[in-house]
Coordinates of C-alpha atoms in Angstrom, one line a residue:
Chain A
M696 CA 0.0 0.0 0.0
A697 CA 1.4 3.4 -0.9
S698 CA 0.4 6.9 -0.2
K699 CA 1.6 10.3 -1.6
Q700 CA 1.2 13.8 -0.1
T701 CA 1.0 16.8 -2.4
A702 CA 0.5 20.5 -1.5
P703 CA -3.2 21.7 -1.7
I704 CA -2.8 24.0 -4.6
M705 CA -5.5 25.5 -6.8
N706 CA -5.5 25.1 -10.6
Q707 CA -3.3 27.7 -12.2
G708 CA -3.9 30.2 -15.0
Q709 CA -7.2 31.7 -16.3
G710 CA -8.6 28.6 -18.2
E711 CA -12.0 27.0 -17.8
T712 CA -11.0 24.7 -15.0
S713 CA -8.8 27.2 -13.2
Y714 CA -9.4 28.3 -9.7
A715 CA -9.7 31.9 -11.0
H716 CA -12.8 30.9 -12.9
N717 CA -14.2 28.6 -10.2
S718 CA -14.1 30.4 -7.0
S719 CA -17.3 32.4 -6.7
I720 CA -18.3 30.7 -3.4
Q721 CA -15.0 31.7 -1.9
N722 CA -15.6 35.3 -3.1
A723 CA -19.0 35.4 -1.5
E724 CA -17.4 34.5 1.8
Q725 CA -14.9 37.3 1.4
N726 CA -17.6 39.8 0.7
K727 CA -19.1 38.9 4.1
M728 CA -15.9 40.1 5.7
K729 CA -16.0 43.6 4.2
S730 CA -17.7 45.4 7.1
L731 CA -15.4 43.6 9.6
I732 CA -12.3 44.7 7.8
E733 CA -13.6 48.3 7.5
A734 CA -14.4 48.4 11.3
V735 CA -10.9 47.1 12.2
V736 CA -9.2 49.6 9.8
V737 CA -11.0 52.5 11.6
E738 CA -9.7 51.2 14.9
L739 CA -6.1 50.8 13.6
C740 CA -6.1 54.3 12.0
S741 CA -7.5 55.8 15.1
N742 CA -4.8 54.3 17.3
T743 CA -1.8 56.5 16.4
G744 CA 0.5 54.5 18.7
T745 CA 0.0 51.4 16.7
L746 CA 0.6 53.2 13.4
Q747 CA 3.9 54.9 14.3
P748 CA 5.8 55.8 12.2
G749 CA 3.0 56.2 9.6
K750 CA 3.1 52.7 8.1
M751 CA 0.6 49.9 7.9
V752 CA 1.4 46.3 6.8
I753 CA -1.6 44.3 5.6
V754 CA -1.3 40.6 4.8
D755 CA -3.6 38.0 3.3
L756 CA -2.7 34.4 4.3
G757 CA -3.7 31.8 1.7
C758 CA -4.5 34.3 -1.1
S759 CA -4.5 31.7 -3.8
T760 CA -4.8 33.0 -7.4
G761 CA -7.4 34.8 -9.5
P762 CA -9.6 37.8 -8.6
N763 CA -10.1 36.6 -5.0
A764 CA -6.3 37.0 -4.3
L765 CA -6.7 40.8 -4.1
A766 CA -10.3 41.0 -2.6
L767 CA -9.5 41.3 1.1
V768 CA -6.5 43.6 0.9
S769 CA -8.2 45.8 -1.6
I770 CA -11.1 46.3 0.9
A771 CA -8.5 47.2 3.5
V772 CA -6.6 49.7 1.4
E773 CA -9.8 51.4 0.3
A774 CA -11.0 51.6 3.9
I775 CA -7.7 53.2 5.0
H776 CA -7.8 55.9 2.3
A777 CA -11.5 56.6 2.9
H778 CA -11.0 56.9 6.6
C779 CA -8.0 59.3 6.3
L780 CA -9.8 61.4 3.7
Q781 CA -12.9 61.6 5.9
F782 CA -10.9 62.7 9.0
Q783 CA -8.3 64.7 7.0
Q784 CA -5.4 62.8 8.5
P785 CA -2.4 61.8 6.5
S786 CA -2.6 58.3 5.0
P787 CA 0.0 55.9 6.3
E788 CA 2.3 54.2 3.8
V789 CA 0.6 50.8 3.2
S790 CA 2.5 47.6 2.5
V791 CA 0.3 44.9 1.0
L792 CA 1.7 41.3 1.3
L793 CA 0.0 38.2 -0.2
N794 CA 0.9 34.8 1.0
D795 CA 0.3 31.3 -0.2
L796 CA 2.4 28.1 -0.6
P797 CA 5.4 28.3 -3.0
E798 CA 3.6 26.1 -5.5
N799 CA 0.8 28.7 -6.0
D800 CA 0.6 30.5 -9.3
F801 CA 2.3 33.7 -8.3
N802 CA 3.0 34.7 -11.9
T803 CA -0.7 35.4 -12.3
V804 CA -1.1 37.0 -8.8
V805 CA 1.8 39.4 -9.4
K806 CA 0.3 40.9 -12.6
S807 CA -2.8 42.0 -10.8
L808 CA -1.1 42.8 -7.5
V809 CA 1.0 45.6 -9.0
T810 CA -2.3 47.4 -10.0
L811 CA -2.6 48.2 -6.3
R812 CA 0.7 50.0 -6.2
Q813 CA 1.0 53.8 -5.8
S814 CA 4.3 55.5 -6.0
N815 CA 3.0 58.8 -4.9
D816 CA 1.0 59.9 -1.9
P817 CA -0.7 57.9 -0.6
V818 CA 2.1 55.4 -1.1
V819 CA 1.1 51.7 -1.5
V820 CA 3.8 49.0 -2.0
T821 CA 3.1 45.4 -2.7
G822 CA 4.7 42.0 -2.3
I823 CA 4.4 38.3 -2.2
T824 CA 5.4 36.2 0.8
P825 CA 5.6 32.6 -0.2
G826 CA 5.5 29.8 2.4
S827 CA 3.3 27.8 4.8
F828 CA 1.4 29.9 7.4
Y829 CA 2.5 27.2 9.8
E830 CA 6.0 28.7 9.7
R831 CA 7.4 32.2 10.3
L832 CA 6.6 34.5 7.3
F833 CA 7.3 38.0 8.6
T834 CA 9.7 39.6 11.0
S835 CA 8.7 40.2 14.6
E836 CA 6.1 43.0 15.3
S837 CA 5.9 44.1 11.7
V838 CA 2.3 43.3 10.7
H839 CA -0.8 45.4 11.5
L840 CA -3.6 43.5 10.0
V841 CA -3.8 39.8 9.1
C842 CA -6.7 38.6 6.9
S843 CA -7.5 35.1 5.8
S844 CA -10.5 33.6 4.2
N845 CA -11.3 30.0 3.5
S846 CA -7.7 28.8 4.1
L847 CA -7.3 27.7 7.7
H848 CA -9.1 24.4 7.1
W849 CA -5.9 23.3 5.3
L850 CA -3.8 21.5 7.9
S851 CA 0.0 21.4 7.9
K852 CA -0.3 17.7 7.0
A853 CA -2.7 14.8 7.1
P854 CA -2.9 13.4 10.7
E855 CA 0.0 11.2 11.5
D856 CA -2.1 8.8 13.5
L857 CA -4.1 7.9 10.5
K858 CA -1.1 7.5 8.2
T859 CA 0.8 5.4 10.7
N860 CA -2.2 3.0 11.2
L861 CA -3.1 3.2 7.4
I862 CA -6.6 4.4 8.2
P863 CA -7.9 6.2 5.1
A864 CA -9.8 9.5 5.5
Y865 CA -12.6 7.9 3.4
D866 CA -12.9 4.1 3.4
I867 CA -14.7 2.8 0.3
D868 CA -16.3 0.1 2.5
E869 CA -19.3 1.6 4.1
H870 CA -19.2 -0.5 7.3
S871 CA -15.5 0.2 8.0
R872 CA -16.1 3.9 7.2
H873 CA -18.9 4.2 9.7
E874 CA -17.0 2.2 12.4
R875 CA -13.9 4.3 12.1
L876 CA -15.6 7.7 11.8
P877 CA -15.0 8.7 15.4
I878 CA -11.3 7.8 15.1
V879 CA -10.9 9.8 11.9
L880 CA -12.7 12.8 13.2
E881 CA -10.6 12.8 16.4
A882 CA -7.4 12.5 14.5
Y883 CA -8.3 15.5 12.4
A884 CA -9.4 17.5 15.4
K885 CA -6.1 16.7 17.2
Q886 CA -4.1 17.8 14.2
Y887 CA -6.2 21.0 13.9
R888 CA -5.7 21.9 17.5
K889 CA -2.0 21.5 17.1
D890 CA -1.8 23.5 13.9
F891 CA -4.1 26.3 14.9
T892 CA -2.2 26.7 18.2
L893 CA 1.1 27.0 16.2
F894 CA -0.6 29.4 13.8
L895 CA -1.6 31.7 16.7
K896 CA 1.8 31.6 18.3
L897 CA 3.5 32.5 15.0
R898 CA 1.2 35.4 14.3
A899 CA 1.5 36.7 17.9
K900 CA 5.2 37.2 17.2
E901 CA 4.6 38.9 13.9
L902 CA 1.8 41.2 14.8
V903 CA 2.5 44.7 16.3
S904 CA 1.1 45.5 19.7
G905 CA -2.6 46.4 18.9
G906 CA -2.5 44.6 15.6
R907 CA -5.6 42.7 14.4
M908 CA -6.5 39.5 12.7
I909 CA -9.7 38.7 10.7
I910 CA -10.2 35.0 9.8
S911 CA -13.1 33.3 8.1
L912 CA -13.4 29.6 7.8
L913 CA -16.0 26.9 7.5
G914 CA -16.9 25.1 10.7
R915 CA -19.6 23.0 12.4
R916 CA -21.0 23.1 16.0
S917 CA -19.0 20.8 18.3
D918 CA -22.2 19.7 20.1
I919 CA -23.6 18.2 16.9
I920 CA -22.1 14.7 16.4
A921 CA -21.2 14.0 12.8
T922 CA -22.8 10.8 11.5
K923 CA -21.2 10.8 8.1
F924 CA -18.1 11.8 6.4
P925 CA -18.2 15.6 6.6
F926 CA -15.3 16.5 4.3
L927 CA -16.8 16.2 0.9
P928 CA -20.1 15.1 -0.6
E929 CA -20.1 11.3 -0.7
I930 CA -20.1 11.1 -4.4
V931 CA -16.9 13.3 -4.7
A932 CA -15.2 11.2 -2.0
Q933 CA -16.1 8.0 -3.9
I934 CA -14.8 9.3 -7.2
L935 CA -11.5 10.4 -5.5
C936 CA -11.1 6.8 -4.0
V937 CA -11.6 5.3 -7.5
M938 CA -9.1 7.8 -9.1
V939 CA -6.5 7.1 -6.4
S940 CA -6.8 3.3 -6.8
E941 CA -6.4 3.6 -10.6
V942 CA -3.0 5.3 -10.2
H943 CA -1.7 2.5 -7.9
F944 CA -2.3 4.3 -4.6
N945 CA -4.7 2.4 -2.3
T946 CA -5.2 5.1 0.2
F947 CA -5.6 8.9 0.2
F948 CA -5.2 11.2 3.2
S949 CA -6.5 14.7 3.0
S950 CA -4.8 17.6 4.7
M951 CA -8.2 19.4 4.8
H952 CA -9.8 19.7 8.3
L953 CA -13.0 17.6 8.5
Chain B
M136 CA 6.4 52.7 -39.7
A137 CA 5.5 51.0 -36.4
S138 CA 7.3 50.4 -33.2
K139 CA 6.5 48.2 -30.2
Q140 CA 7.9 48.3 -26.6
T141 CA 8.0 45.2 -24.5
A142 CA 9.5 44.7 -21.0
P143 CA 13.1 43.4 -20.9
I144 CA 12.3 40.0 -19.5
M145 CA 14.6 37.0 -19.4
N146 CA 13.5 33.6 -20.9
Q147 CA 11.4 31.7 -18.3
G148 CA 11.8 28.2 -16.9
Q149 CA 14.7 25.8 -16.8
G150 CA 15.0 24.8 -20.5
E151 CA 18.0 24.9 -22.8
T152 CA 17.3 28.5 -24.0
S153 CA 16.2 29.8 -20.5
Y154 CA 18.0 32.6 -18.7
A155 CA 18.6 30.1 -15.8
H156 CA 20.8 28.1 -18.1
N157 CA 22.5 31.0 -20.0
S158 CA 23.6 33.4 -17.3
S159 CA 27.1 32.4 -16.3
I160 CA 28.6 35.8 -17.3
Q161 CA 26.2 37.5 -15.0
N162 CA 27.0 35.1 -12.2
A163 CA 30.7 35.8 -12.6
E164 CA 30.0 39.5 -12.1
Q165 CA 28.0 38.7 -9.0
N166 CA 30.9 36.7 -7.5
K167 CA 33.1 39.8 -7.8
M168 CA 30.7 41.6 -5.4
K169 CA 31.1 39.0 -2.6
S170 CA 33.9 40.8 -0.7
L171 CA 32.0 44.1 -1.0
I172 CA 28.8 42.7 0.4
E173 CA 30.7 41.0 3.2
A174 CA 32.4 44.2 4.2
V175 CA 29.2 46.2 4.1
V176 CA 27.4 43.5 6.3
V177 CA 30.2 43.9 8.9
E178 CA 29.6 47.6 9.0
L179 CA 25.8 47.2 9.3
C180 CA 26.1 44.6 12.0
S181 CA 28.5 46.7 14.0
N182 CA 26.3 49.8 13.8
T183 CA 23.7 48.8 16.5
G184 CA 21.8 52.1 15.9
T185 CA 21.0 51.1 12.3
L186 CA 19.9 47.7 13.2
Q187 CA 17.4 48.5 15.9
P188 CA 15.2 46.7 16.8
G189 CA 17.2 43.7 15.6
K190 CA 16.0 43.4 12.1
M191 CA 17.7 43.7 8.7
V192 CA 16.0 44.0 5.3
I193 CA 18.1 43.0 2.3
V194 CA 16.8 43.5 -1.2
D195 CA 18.1 42.5 -4.7
L196 CA 16.8 44.8 -7.4
G197 CA 16.4 43.1 -10.8
C198 CA 16.9 39.5 -9.5
S199 CA 15.7 37.9 -12.7
T200 CA 15.3 34.1 -12.5
G201 CA 17.5 31.0 -12.2
P202 CA 20.3 30.4 -9.7
N203 CA 21.6 34.0 -10.0
A204 CA 18.4 35.3 -8.4
L205 CA 19.5 34.2 -4.9
A206 CA 23.3 34.7 -5.3
L207 CA 23.7 38.2 -3.8
V208 CA 21.2 37.9 -1.0
S209 CA 22.6 34.4 0.0
I210 CA 26.1 36.0 0.3
A211 CA 24.6 38.7 2.6
V212 CA 22.6 36.3 4.8
E213 CA 25.7 34.0 5.2
A214 CA 27.9 37.0 6.0
I215 CA 25.4 38.2 8.7
H216 CA 25.3 34.9 10.4
A217 CA 29.0 34.4 10.2
H218 CA 29.7 37.8 11.7
C219 CA 27.2 37.3 14.5
L220 CA 28.7 33.9 15.3
Q221 CA 32.2 35.2 15.3
F222 CA 31.4 38.1 17.6
Q223 CA 28.9 36.2 19.7
Q224 CA 26.2 38.7 19.1
P225 CA 22.5 37.8 18.5
S226 CA 21.7 37.5 14.8
P227 CA 19.1 40.0 13.6
E228 CA 15.9 38.7 12.0
V229 CA 16.6 39.0 8.3
S230 CA 14.0 39.8 5.6
V231 CA 15.2 38.9 2.1
L232 CA 13.2 40.6 -0.7
L233 CA 13.7 39.9 -4.4
N234 CA 12.6 42.4 -7.0
D235 CA 12.0 42.3 -10.8
L236 CA 9.4 43.4 -13.3
P237 CA 5.9 41.8 -12.9
E238 CA 6.5 39.8 -16.1
N239 CA 9.5 37.9 -14.5
D240 CA 9.2 34.2 -13.9
F241 CA 8.5 34.5 -10.2
N242 CA 7.0 30.9 -10.0
T243 CA 10.5 29.6 -10.5
V244 CA 12.2 32.2 -8.2
V245 CA 9.8 31.4 -5.3
K246 CA 10.6 27.7 -5.3
S247 CA 14.2 28.4 -4.6
L248 CA 13.7 31.5 -2.5
V249 CA 11.9 29.5 0.2
T250 CA 15.0 27.4 0.8
L251 CA 16.6 30.5 2.4
R252 CA 13.8 30.7 5.0
Q253 CA 14.4 29.8 8.6
S254 CA 11.5 29.7 11.1
N255 CA 13.8 29.4 14.1
D256 CA 16.7 31.4 15.4
P257 CA 18.2 33.0 13.4
V258 CA 15.0 33.9 11.7
V259 CA 15.1 34.5 7.9
V260 CA 11.9 35.5 6.1
T261 CA 11.6 35.9 2.3
G262 CA 9.5 37.7 -0.2
I263 CA 9.0 39.0 -3.7
T264 CA 8.5 42.7 -4.5
P265 CA 7.4 42.9 -8.1
G266 CA 7.7 46.2 -10.0
S267 CA 10.0 48.6 -11.7
F268 CA 12.8 50.0 -9.6
Y269 CA 12.0 53.3 -11.2
E270 CA 9.0 53.4 -8.8
R271 CA 8.5 53.1 -5.1
L272 CA 8.9 49.5 -4.0
F273 CA 9.3 49.6 -0.2
T274 CA 8.0 51.8 2.6
S275 CA 10.1 54.7 3.8
E276 CA 13.2 53.9 5.9
S277 CA 12.7 50.2 5.8
V278 CA 15.6 48.8 3.8
H279 CA 19.2 48.2 5.2
L280 CA 21.0 46.8 2.2
V281 CA 20.2 47.2 -1.5
C282 CA 22.1 45.0 -4.0
S283 CA 21.8 45.0 -7.7
S284 CA 23.9 43.4 -10.3
N285 CA 23.8 43.8 -14.1
S286 CA 20.3 45.4 -14.0
L287 CA 20.7 49.2 -14.0
H288 CA 21.6 49.4 -17.6
W289 CA 17.9 48.8 -18.3
L290 CA 16.2 52.2 -18.7
S291 CA 12.6 52.9 -17.7
K292 CA 12.0 53.3 -21.4
A293 CA 13.7 53.9 -24.8
P294 CA 14.7 57.6 -25.2
E295 CA 11.7 59.7 -26.2
D296 CA 13.8 61.9 -28.5
L297 CA 14.7 58.9 -30.7
K298 CA 11.1 57.6 -30.8
T299 CA 9.7 61.0 -31.6
N300 CA 12.1 61.5 -34.4
L301 CA 12.0 57.9 -35.6
I302 CA 15.7 57.5 -35.2
P303 CA 16.5 53.8 -34.7
A304 CA 19.0 52.6 -32.0
Y305 CA 20.7 50.7 -34.8
D306 CA 20.3 51.8 -38.4
I307 CA 20.9 49.0 -40.9
D308 CA 22.4 51.6 -43.3
E309 CA 26.0 52.0 -42.2
H310 CA 26.4 55.7 -43.3
S311 CA 23.2 56.8 -41.5
R312 CA 24.2 54.8 -38.4
H313 CA 27.7 56.4 -38.3
E314 CA 26.3 59.9 -38.8
R315 CA 23.6 59.5 -36.1
L316 CA 25.8 57.8 -33.5
P317 CA 26.4 61.0 -31.4
I318 CA 22.7 61.8 -31.4
V319 CA 21.8 58.2 -30.4
L320 CA 24.5 58.1 -27.6
E321 CA 23.4 61.5 -26.2
A322 CA 19.7 60.5 -26.2
Y323 CA 20.6 57.3 -24.2
A324 CA 22.9 59.2 -21.8
K325 CA 20.1 61.8 -21.2
Q326 CA 17.6 59.1 -20.4
Y327 CA 20.1 57.3 -18.2
R328 CA 20.8 60.5 -16.2
K329 CA 17.1 61.0 -15.7
D330 CA 16.4 57.4 -14.7
F331 CA 19.4 57.0 -12.4
T332 CA 18.6 60.3 -10.6
L333 CA 15.1 59.0 -10.0
F334 CA 16.4 55.6 -8.9
L335 CA 18.7 57.3 -6.3
K336 CA 15.8 59.6 -5.0
L337 CA 13.5 56.6 -4.6
R338 CA 16.1 54.5 -2.8
A339 CA 17.1 57.4 -0.6
K340 CA 13.5 57.4 0.7
E341 CA 13.4 53.6 1.3
L342 CA 16.8 53.1 2.9
V343 CA 17.2 53.5 6.7
S344 CA 19.7 56.1 8.0
G345 CA 23.1 54.4 7.6
G346 CA 21.8 51.9 5.0
R347 CA 24.0 50.8 2.2
M348 CA 23.7 50.1 -1.6
I349 CA 26.0 47.9 -3.7
I350 CA 25.4 48.2 -7.4
S351 CA 27.4 46.6 -10.2
L352 CA 26.8 47.4 -13.9
L353 CA 28.7 47.5 -17.2
G354 CA 30.1 50.9 -18.2
R355 CA 32.7 52.6 -20.4
R356 CA 35.1 55.5 -19.7
S357 CA 33.4 58.8 -20.6
D358 CA 36.7 60.2 -22.1
I359 CA 36.8 57.4 -24.7
I360 CA 34.6 58.4 -27.6
A361 CA 32.6 55.6 -29.0
T362 CA 33.2 55.0 -32.7
K363 CA 30.7 52.2 -33.2
F364 CA 27.4 50.9 -31.9
P365 CA 28.3 49.9 -28.4
F366 CA 25.1 48.1 -27.4
L367 CA 25.5 44.7 -29.0
P368 CA 28.0 43.0 -31.3
E369 CA 27.3 44.2 -34.9
I370 CA 26.2 40.8 -36.0
V371 CA 23.5 40.5 -33.2
A372 CA 22.2 44.0 -34.0
Q373 CA 22.0 43.2 -37.7
I374 CA 20.0 40.0 -37.0
L375 CA 17.7 41.9 -34.7
C376 CA 17.0 44.4 -37.4
V377 CA 16.2 41.7 -39.9
M378 CA 13.9 39.9 -37.4
V379 CA 12.1 43.1 -36.6
S380 CA 11.5 44.0 -40.3
E381 CA 10.1 40.5 -40.9
V382 CA 7.4 40.9 -38.3
H383 CA 6.3 44.2 -39.9
F384 CA 8.1 46.6 -37.6
N385 CA 10.6 48.8 -39.3
T386 CA 12.3 50.2 -36.3
F387 CA 13.4 48.9 -32.9
F388 CA 14.3 50.9 -29.9
S389 CA 16.2 49.3 -27.0
S390 CA 15.6 50.3 -23.4
M391 CA 19.2 49.1 -22.6
H392 CA 21.7 51.9 -21.9
L393 CA 24.4 52.1 -24.6

């Protein structure tokens, strides 16, 4: 029995099957964050201590590619400029940094990212910070606002307990799947607790005092006991199982939190 | 008569005709900068005022792609760690930022760039800053060391005077070429003075007090009068002229300083 782990990367480019053309659900989630981001920006701009010396660093963790990559940071930049115009205070220099795994299609992201840049007042500079958000990405106390939408369900890796014991995330046999569901769910929950704790520790080092973080991710109530495989619709999971078996891998492990 | 301007971008990828496989001359130039970078790093690390609060931002402007992209910044990072080890002083957190035009093959650069990252002490974080170095790239007083090798001969654009008067950089007719050489050279020199002045003004804003800049570029002595087209070997210029005429453009303008 063999298994293989690959990075959870969205389809590149602008084609029919690209993430750029198939991410309207994710965009709808981002739009729900607009008022939250605007409120946080007002707080940050009002706290002159946090903003000294007139700079603000905004990051999106797990930006992916396509139009969604710029959605959250664009809201933040517009909110900063609107606030400063309204209260006639000088705009801070804004540094916009987009993050995703090194395998992401940054060539596409970069071409749209530079449209945010402004050389003259108010200055906006832009950059890419490739890497896992389960590692250090920024220097200490350098980030004012962290945004992340629909990304933190990706774990750093599939749960070790399942891989060691060769327990698949989705067993094609219905009886085995049902019997092992509590073990599978607990393994994913354990990995998530470990990863999310690490994520918070890392960001705590990178955020300035008074910095803010806005995260949106799918979840379910912990008091509702899952009775079936909650990761993907059954039909998709079954298709994945068949595809995996056809390329000589008997098992697949997902690094997506269930 | 038509003309077209495209960004001076190196061939992508890792193939036989890629820049990554055809840039040994540029690498030799970079190696000559090693001792200069090491000396500057010692100065920066010794000046505790400049380094407060324990961070150092190093950038390479015009990094291109392939193994050369990391050469200068790798020398700097190694020099910082070696100096701090030798004098038993804590290493600063280092932020390494690579810059080139948005059309550069950043997907390839990113995959090697992340090998420089270190999550634990001494922390090294990495990023990409896409854009022209004739515009603002970084926030004010945020950069400690700027490196650039073999890039600053690229102008922001071909000289306007030549484009307006339809004077080609290389005239296929030998007599016209010889007669216009002083005009062509002066037009390029004028554009270079303008661009380099702007470059210095921009970097002056971005460098911290006490920051350093190490630039290497090809040049010629101003007291030696050029008697022939100095931009490319005659045979290459002639081939370019023929290629340009075959795709229905009668004239080509280079944005490379002569």
